[in-house]
Coordinates of N, CA, C and O in Angstrom, one line a residue:
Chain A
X28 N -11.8 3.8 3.7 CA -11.4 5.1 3.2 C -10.2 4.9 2.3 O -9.3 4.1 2.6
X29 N -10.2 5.8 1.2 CA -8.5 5.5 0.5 C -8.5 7.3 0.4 O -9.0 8.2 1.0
X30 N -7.6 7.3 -0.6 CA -6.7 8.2 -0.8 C -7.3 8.3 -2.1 O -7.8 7.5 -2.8
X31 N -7.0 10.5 -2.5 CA -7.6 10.3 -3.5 C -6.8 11.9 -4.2 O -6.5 12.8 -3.4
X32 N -6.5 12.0 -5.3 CA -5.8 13.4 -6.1 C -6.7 13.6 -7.1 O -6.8 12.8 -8.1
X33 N -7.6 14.9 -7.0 CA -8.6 15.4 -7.8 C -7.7 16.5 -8.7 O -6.8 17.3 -8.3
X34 N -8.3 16.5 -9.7 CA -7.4 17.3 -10.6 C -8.8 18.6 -11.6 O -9.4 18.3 -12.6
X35 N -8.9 20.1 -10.9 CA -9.6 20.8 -12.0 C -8.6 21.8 -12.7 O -7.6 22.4 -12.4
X36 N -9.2 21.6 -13.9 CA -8.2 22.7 -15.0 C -9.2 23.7 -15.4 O -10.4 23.6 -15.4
X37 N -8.3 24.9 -15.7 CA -9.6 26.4 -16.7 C -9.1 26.8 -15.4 O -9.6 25.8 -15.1
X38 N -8.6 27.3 -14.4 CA -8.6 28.0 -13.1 C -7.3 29.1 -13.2 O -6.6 29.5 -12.3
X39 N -7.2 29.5 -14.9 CA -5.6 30.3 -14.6 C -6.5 31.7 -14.1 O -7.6 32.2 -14.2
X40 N -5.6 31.8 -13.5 CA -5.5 33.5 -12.6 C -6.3 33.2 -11.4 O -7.0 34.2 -11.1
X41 N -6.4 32.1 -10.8 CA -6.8 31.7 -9.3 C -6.0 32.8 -8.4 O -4.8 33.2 -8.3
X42 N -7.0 33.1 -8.0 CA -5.5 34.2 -6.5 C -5.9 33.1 -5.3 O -6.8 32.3 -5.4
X43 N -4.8 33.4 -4.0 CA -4.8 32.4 -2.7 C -6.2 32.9 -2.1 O -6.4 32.2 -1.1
X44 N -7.0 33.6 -2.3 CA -8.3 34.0 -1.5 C -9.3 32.9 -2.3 O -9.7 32.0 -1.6
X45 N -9.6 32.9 -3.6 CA -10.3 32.1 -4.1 C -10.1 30.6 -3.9 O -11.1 29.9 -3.8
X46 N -8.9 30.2 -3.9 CA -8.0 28.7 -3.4 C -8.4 28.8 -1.9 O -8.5 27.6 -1.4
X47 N -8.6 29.5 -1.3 CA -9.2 29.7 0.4 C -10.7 29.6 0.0 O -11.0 28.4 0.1
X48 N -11.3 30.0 -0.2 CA -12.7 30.2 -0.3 C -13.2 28.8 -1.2 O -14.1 28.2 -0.7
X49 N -12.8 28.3 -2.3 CA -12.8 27.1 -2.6 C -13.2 26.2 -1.7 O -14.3 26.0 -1.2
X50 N -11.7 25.5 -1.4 CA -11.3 24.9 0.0 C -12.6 25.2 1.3 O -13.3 24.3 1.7
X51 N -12.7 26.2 1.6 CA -13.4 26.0 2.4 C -15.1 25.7 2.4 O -16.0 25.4 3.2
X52 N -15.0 25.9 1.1 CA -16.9 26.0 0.8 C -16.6 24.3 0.8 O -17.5 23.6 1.1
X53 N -15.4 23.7 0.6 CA -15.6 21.9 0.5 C -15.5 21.2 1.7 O -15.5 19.9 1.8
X54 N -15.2 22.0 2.5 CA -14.7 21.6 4.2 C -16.2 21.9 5.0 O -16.4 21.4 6.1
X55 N -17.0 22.4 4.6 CA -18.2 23.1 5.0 C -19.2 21.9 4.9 O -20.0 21.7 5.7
X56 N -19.1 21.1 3.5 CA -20.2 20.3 3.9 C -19.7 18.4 3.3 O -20.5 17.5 2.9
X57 N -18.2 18.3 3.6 CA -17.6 17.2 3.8 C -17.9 16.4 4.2 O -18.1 15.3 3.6
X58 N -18.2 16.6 5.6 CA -19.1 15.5 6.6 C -19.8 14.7 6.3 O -19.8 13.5 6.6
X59 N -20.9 15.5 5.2 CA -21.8 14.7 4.3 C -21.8 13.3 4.0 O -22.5 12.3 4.2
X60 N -20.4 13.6 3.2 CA -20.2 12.5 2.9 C -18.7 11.5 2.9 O -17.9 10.9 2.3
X61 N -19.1 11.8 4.2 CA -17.5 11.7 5.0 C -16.1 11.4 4.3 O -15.5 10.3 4.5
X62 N -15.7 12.4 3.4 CA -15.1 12.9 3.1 C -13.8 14.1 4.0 O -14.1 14.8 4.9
X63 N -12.5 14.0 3.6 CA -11.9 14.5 4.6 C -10.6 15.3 3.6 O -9.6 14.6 3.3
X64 N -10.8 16.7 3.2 CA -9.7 17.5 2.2 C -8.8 18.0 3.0 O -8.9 18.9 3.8
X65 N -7.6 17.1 2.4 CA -6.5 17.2 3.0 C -5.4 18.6 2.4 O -4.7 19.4 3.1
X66 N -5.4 18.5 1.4 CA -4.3 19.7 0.6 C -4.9 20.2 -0.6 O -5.6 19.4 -1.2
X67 N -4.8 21.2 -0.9 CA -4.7 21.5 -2.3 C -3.9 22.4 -2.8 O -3.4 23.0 -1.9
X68 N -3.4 22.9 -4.0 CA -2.6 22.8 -4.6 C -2.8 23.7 -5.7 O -3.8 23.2 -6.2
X69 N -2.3 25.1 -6.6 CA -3.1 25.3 -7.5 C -1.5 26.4 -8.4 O -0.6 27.1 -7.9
X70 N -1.6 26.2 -9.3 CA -1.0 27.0 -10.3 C -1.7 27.9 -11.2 O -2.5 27.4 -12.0
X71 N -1.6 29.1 -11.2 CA -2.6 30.3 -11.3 C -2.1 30.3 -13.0 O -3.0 30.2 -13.8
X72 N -1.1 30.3 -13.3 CA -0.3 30.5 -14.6 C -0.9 29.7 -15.6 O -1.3 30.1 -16.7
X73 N -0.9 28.2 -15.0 CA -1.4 26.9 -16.2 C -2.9 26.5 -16.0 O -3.5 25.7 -16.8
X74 N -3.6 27.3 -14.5 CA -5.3 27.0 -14.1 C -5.4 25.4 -13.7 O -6.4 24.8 -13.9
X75 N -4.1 24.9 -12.9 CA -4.4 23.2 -12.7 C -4.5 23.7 -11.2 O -3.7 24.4 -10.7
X76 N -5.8 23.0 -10.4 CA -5.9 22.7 -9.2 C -5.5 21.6 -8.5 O -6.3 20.9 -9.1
X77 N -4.9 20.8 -7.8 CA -5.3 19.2 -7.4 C -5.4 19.7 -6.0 O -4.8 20.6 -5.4
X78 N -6.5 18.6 -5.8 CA -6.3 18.5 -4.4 C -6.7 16.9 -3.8 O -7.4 16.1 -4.2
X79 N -5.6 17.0 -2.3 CA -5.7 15.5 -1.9 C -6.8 15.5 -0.9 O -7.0 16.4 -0.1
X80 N -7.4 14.4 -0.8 CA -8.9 13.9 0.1 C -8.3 12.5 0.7 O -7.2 12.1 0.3
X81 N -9.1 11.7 1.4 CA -9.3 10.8 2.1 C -11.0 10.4 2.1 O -11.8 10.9 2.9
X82 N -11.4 9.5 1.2 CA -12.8 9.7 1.3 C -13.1 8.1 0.9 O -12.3 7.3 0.5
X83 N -14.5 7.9 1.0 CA -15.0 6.3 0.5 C -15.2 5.8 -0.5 O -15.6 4.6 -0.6
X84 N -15.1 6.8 -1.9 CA -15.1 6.4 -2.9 C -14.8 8.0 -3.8 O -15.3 9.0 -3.4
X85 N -14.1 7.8 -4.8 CA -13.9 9.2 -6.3 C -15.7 9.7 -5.9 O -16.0 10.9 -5.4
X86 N -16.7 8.9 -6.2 CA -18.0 9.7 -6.6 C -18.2 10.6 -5.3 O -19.0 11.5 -5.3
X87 N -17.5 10.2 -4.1 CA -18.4 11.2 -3.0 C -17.2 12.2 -2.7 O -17.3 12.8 -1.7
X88 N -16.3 12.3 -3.4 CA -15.2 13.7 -3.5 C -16.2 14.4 -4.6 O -16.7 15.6 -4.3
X89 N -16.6 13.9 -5.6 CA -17.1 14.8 -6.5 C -18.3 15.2 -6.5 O -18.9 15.9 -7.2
X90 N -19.0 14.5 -5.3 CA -20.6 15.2 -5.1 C -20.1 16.7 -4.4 O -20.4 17.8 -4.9
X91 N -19.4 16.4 -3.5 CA -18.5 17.1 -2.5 C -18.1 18.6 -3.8 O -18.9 19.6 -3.9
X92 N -17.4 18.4 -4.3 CA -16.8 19.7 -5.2 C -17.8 20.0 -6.3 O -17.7 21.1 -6.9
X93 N -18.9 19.1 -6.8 CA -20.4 19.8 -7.5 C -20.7 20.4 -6.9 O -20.6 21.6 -7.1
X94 N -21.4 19.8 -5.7 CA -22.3 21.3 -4.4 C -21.5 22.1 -4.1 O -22.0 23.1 -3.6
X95 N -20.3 22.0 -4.1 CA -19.3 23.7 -3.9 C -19.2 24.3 -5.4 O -18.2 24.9 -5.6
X96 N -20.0 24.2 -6.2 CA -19.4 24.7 -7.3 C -18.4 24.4 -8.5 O -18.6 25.0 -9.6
X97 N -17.2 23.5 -8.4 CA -16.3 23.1 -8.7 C -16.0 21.7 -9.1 O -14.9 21.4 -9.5
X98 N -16.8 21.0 -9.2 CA -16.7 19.9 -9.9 C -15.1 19.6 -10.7 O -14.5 20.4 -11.4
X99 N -14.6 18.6 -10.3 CA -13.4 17.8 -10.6 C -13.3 17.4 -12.4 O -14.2 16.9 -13.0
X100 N -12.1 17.8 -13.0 CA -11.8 17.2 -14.1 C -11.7 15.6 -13.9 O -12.3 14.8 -14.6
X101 N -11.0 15.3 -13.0 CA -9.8 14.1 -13.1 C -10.4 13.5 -11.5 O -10.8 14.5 -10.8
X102 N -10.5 12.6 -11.1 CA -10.3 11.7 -9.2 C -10.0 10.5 -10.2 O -10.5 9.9 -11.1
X103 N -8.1 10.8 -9.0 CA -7.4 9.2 -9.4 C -7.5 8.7 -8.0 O -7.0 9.5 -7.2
X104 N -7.9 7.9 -7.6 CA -7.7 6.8 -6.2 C -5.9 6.2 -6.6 O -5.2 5.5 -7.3
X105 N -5.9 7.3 -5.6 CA -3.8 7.3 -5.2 C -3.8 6.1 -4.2 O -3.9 6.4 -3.0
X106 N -3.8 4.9 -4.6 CA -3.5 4.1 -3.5 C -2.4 3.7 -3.1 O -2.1 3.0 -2.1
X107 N -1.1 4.6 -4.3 CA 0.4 4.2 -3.4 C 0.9 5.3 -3.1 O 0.5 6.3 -3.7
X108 N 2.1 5.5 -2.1 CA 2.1 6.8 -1.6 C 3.6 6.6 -1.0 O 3.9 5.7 -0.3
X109 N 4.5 7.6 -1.3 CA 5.8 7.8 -0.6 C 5.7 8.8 -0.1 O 6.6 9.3 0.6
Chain B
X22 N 13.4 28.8 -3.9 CA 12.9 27.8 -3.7 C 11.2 27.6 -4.0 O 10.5 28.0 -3.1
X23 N 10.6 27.3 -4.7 CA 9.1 26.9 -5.4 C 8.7 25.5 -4.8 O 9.4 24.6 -4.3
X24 N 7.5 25.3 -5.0 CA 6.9 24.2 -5.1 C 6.4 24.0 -6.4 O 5.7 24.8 -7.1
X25 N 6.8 22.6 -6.7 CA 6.4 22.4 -7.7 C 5.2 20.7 -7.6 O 5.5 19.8 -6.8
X26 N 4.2 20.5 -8.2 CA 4.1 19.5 -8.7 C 3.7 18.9 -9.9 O 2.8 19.4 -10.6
X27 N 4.7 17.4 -10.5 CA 5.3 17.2 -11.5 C 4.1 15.9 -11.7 O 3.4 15.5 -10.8
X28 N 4.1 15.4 -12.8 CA 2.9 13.8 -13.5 C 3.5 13.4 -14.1 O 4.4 14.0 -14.7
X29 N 3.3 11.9 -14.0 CA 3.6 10.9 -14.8 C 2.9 10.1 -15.4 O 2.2 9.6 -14.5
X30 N 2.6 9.8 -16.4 CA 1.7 9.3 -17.3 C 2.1 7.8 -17.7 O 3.2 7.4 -17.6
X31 N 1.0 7.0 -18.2 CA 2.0 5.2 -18.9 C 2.5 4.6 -17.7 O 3.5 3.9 -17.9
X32 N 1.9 4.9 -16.1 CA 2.7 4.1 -15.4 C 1.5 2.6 -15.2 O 1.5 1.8 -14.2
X33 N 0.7 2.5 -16.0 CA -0.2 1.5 -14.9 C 0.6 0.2 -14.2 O 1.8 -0.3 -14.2
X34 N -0.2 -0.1 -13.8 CA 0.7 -1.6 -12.9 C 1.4 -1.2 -12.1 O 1.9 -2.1 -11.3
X35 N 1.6 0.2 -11.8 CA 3.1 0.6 -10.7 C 3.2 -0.7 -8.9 O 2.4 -1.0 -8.0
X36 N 4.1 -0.8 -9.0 CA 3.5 -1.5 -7.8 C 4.5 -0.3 -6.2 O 5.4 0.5 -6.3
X37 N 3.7 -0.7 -5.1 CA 4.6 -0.1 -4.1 C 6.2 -0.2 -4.3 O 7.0 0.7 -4.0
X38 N 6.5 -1.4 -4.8 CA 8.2 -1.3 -4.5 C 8.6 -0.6 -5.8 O 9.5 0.2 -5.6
X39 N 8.3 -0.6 -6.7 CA 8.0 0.4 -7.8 C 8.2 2.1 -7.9 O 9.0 2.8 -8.6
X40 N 7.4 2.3 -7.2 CA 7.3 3.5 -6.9 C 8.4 4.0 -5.6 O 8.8 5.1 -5.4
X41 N 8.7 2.7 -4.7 CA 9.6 3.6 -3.8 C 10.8 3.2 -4.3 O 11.7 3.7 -3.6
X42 N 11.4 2.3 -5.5 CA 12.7 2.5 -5.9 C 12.6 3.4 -6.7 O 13.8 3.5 -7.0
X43 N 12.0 4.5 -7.4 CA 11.8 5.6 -8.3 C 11.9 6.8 -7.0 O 12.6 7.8 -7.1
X44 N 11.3 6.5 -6.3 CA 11.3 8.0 -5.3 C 12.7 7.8 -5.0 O 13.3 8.9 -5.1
X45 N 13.6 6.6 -4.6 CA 14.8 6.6 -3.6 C 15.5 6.9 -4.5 O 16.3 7.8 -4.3
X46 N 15.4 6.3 -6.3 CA 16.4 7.3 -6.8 C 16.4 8.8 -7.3 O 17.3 9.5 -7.9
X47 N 15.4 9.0 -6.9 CA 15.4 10.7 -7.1 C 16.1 11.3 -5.8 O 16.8 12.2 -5.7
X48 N 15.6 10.6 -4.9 CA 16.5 11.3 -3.5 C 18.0 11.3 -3.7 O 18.7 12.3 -3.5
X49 N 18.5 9.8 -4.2 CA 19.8 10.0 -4.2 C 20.9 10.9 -4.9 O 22.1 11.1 -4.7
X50 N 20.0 11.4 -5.7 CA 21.1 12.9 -6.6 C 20.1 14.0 -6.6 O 20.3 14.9 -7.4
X51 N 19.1 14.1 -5.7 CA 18.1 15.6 -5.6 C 18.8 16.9 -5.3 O 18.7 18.0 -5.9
X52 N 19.9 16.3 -4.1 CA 21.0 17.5 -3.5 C 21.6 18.3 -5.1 O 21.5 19.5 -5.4
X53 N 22.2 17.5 -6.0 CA 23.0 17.9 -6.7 C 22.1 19.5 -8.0 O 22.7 20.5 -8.5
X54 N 20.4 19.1 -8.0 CA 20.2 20.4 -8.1 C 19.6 21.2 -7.1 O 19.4 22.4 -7.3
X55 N 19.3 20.7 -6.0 CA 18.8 21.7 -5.1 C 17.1 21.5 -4.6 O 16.4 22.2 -3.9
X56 N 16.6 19.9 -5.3 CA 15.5 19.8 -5.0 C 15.5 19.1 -3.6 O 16.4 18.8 -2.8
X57 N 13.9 18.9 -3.5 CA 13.7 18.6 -2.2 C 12.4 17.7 -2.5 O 11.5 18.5 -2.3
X58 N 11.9 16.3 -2.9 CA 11.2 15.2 -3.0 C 10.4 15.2 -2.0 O 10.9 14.8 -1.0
X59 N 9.0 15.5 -1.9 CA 8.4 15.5 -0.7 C 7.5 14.2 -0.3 O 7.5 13.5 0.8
X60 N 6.6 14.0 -1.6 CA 5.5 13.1 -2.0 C 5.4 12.7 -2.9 O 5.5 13.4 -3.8
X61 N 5.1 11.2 -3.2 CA 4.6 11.1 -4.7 C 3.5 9.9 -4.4 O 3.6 9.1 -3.5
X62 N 2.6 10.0 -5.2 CA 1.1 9.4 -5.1 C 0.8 8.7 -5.8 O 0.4 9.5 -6.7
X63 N 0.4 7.1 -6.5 CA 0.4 6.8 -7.6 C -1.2 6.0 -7.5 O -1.6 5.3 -6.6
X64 N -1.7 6.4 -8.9 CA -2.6 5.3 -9.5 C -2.7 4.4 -10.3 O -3.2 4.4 -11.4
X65 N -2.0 3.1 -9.6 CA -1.9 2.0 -10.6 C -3.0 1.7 -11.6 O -2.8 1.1 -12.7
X66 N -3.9 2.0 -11.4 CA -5.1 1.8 -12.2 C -4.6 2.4 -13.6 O -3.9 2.0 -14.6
X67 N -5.3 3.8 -13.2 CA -5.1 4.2 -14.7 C -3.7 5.4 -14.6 O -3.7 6.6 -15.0
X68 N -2.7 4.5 -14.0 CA -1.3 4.7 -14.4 C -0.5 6.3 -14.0 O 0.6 6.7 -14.5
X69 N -1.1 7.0 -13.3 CA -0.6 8.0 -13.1 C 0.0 8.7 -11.9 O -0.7 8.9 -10.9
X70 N 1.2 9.2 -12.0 CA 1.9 9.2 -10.2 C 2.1 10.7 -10.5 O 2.4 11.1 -11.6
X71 N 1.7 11.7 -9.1 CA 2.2 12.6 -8.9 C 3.3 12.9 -8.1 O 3.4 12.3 -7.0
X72 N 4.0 13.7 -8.3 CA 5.5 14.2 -6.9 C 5.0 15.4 -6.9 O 4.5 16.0 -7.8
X73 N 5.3 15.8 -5.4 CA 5.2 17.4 -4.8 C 6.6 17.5 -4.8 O 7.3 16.5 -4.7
X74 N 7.2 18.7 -4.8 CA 8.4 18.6 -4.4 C 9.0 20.5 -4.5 O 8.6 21.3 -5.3
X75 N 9.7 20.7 -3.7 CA 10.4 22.5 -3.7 C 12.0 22.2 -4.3 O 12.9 21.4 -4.1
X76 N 11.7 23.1 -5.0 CA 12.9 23.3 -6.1 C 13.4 24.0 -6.6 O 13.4 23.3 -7.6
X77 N 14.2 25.1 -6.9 CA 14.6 25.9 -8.0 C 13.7 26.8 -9.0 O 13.4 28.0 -8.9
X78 N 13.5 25.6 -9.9 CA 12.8 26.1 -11.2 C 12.5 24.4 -11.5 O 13.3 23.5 -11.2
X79 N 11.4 24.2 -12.3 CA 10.8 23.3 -13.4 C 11.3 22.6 -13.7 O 11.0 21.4 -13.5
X80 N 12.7 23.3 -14.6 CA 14.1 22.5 -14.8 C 14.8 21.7 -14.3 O 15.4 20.9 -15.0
X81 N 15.0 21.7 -13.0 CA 15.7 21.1 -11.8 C 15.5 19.7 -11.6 O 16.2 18.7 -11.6
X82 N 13.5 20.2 -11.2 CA 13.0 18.9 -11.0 C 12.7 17.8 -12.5 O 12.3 16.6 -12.4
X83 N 12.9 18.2 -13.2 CA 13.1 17.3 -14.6 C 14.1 16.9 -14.6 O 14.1 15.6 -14.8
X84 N 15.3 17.5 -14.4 CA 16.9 17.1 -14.6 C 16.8 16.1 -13.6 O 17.1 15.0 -14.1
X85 N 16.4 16.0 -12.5 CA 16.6 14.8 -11.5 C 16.0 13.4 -12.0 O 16.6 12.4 -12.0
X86 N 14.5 13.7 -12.4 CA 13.9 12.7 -13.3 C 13.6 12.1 -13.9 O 12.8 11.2 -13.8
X87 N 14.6 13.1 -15.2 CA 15.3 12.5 -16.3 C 16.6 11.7 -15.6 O 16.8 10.6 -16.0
X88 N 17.5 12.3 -14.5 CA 18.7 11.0 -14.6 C 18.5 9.8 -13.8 O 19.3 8.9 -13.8
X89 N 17.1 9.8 -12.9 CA 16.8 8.7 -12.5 C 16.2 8.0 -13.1 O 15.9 7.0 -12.5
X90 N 15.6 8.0 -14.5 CA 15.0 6.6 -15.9 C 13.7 7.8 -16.1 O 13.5 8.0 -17.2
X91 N 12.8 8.5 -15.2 CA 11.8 8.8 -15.3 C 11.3 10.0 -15.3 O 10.8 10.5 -14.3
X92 N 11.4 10.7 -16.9 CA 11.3 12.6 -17.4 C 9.7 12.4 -16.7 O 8.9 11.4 -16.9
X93 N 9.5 13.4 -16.0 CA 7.9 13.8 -15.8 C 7.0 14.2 -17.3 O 7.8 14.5 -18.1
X94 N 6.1 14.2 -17.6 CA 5.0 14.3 -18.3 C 4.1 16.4 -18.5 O 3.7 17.2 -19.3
X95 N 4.2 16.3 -17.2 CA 4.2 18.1 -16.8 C 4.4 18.4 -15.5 O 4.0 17.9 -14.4
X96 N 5.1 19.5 -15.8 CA 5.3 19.8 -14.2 C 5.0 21.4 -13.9 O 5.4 22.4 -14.6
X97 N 4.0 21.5 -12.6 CA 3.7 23.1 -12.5 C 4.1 23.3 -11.4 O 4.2 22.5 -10.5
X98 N 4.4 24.8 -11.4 CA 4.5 25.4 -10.4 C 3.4 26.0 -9.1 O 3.0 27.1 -9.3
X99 N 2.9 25.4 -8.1 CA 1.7 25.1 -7.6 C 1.5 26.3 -6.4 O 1.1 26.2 -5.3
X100 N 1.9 27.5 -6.9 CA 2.4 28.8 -5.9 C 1.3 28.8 -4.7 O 1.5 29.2 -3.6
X101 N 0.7 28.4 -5.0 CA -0.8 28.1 -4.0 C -0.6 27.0 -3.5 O 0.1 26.1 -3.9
X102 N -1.6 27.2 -2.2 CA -1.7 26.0 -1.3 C -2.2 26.3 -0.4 O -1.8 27.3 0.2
X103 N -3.5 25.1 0.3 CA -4.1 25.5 1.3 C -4.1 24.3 2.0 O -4.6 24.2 3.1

């Protein structure tokens, strides 16, 4: 498993329900591909989302956020961390 | 107090000790504007580190890492979070 900061943009005027409902449509079928979303993150103003995972590779975060809808701009594998 | 998270861009190669002598000098004058350093996440690959961090304003957290060697790239305000 590593560490991973997915990044979607175009998302200005996100409200916290949509950022909830997001989030959870990606928690719903994670298991899949054992996959584990840890945080996310979102600025309604500039439409940047990130969010952090723990998963076995960038492609199975992003099968993960295609079948929710949401498909990722950006998965960096954050392998250093303070 | 906000959360902000701030990018860094051109870091490839970062290594761990790298990245925690850049985090320790941000901690060491964070007090002086009022931030608060939470996380920062880096992909040495293709060179890019994130910091989470509660702050002020935008400004704040730039002023800190601009006087530690390292102006951020962009920094948002991430009012959201799940």
């Amino acid at each position: 498993m590593s560490k991973f900061m997915d990044v979607h943009r175009g998302m200005s005027g996100i409200s916290a329900e949509d950022l909830n409902q997001a989030h959870q449509a990606d928690l719903q079928i994670q298991d899949e591909e054992g996959v584990v979303f840890e945080h996310a993150w979102a600025d309604p103003e500039t439409g940047v989302v990130y969010c952090l995972s723990e998963a076995p590779t960038a492609d199975a975060v992003q099968r993960i956020h295609q079948r929710a809808g949401h498909p990722a701009d950006e998965i960096h594998a954050v392998s250093l961390e303070v």
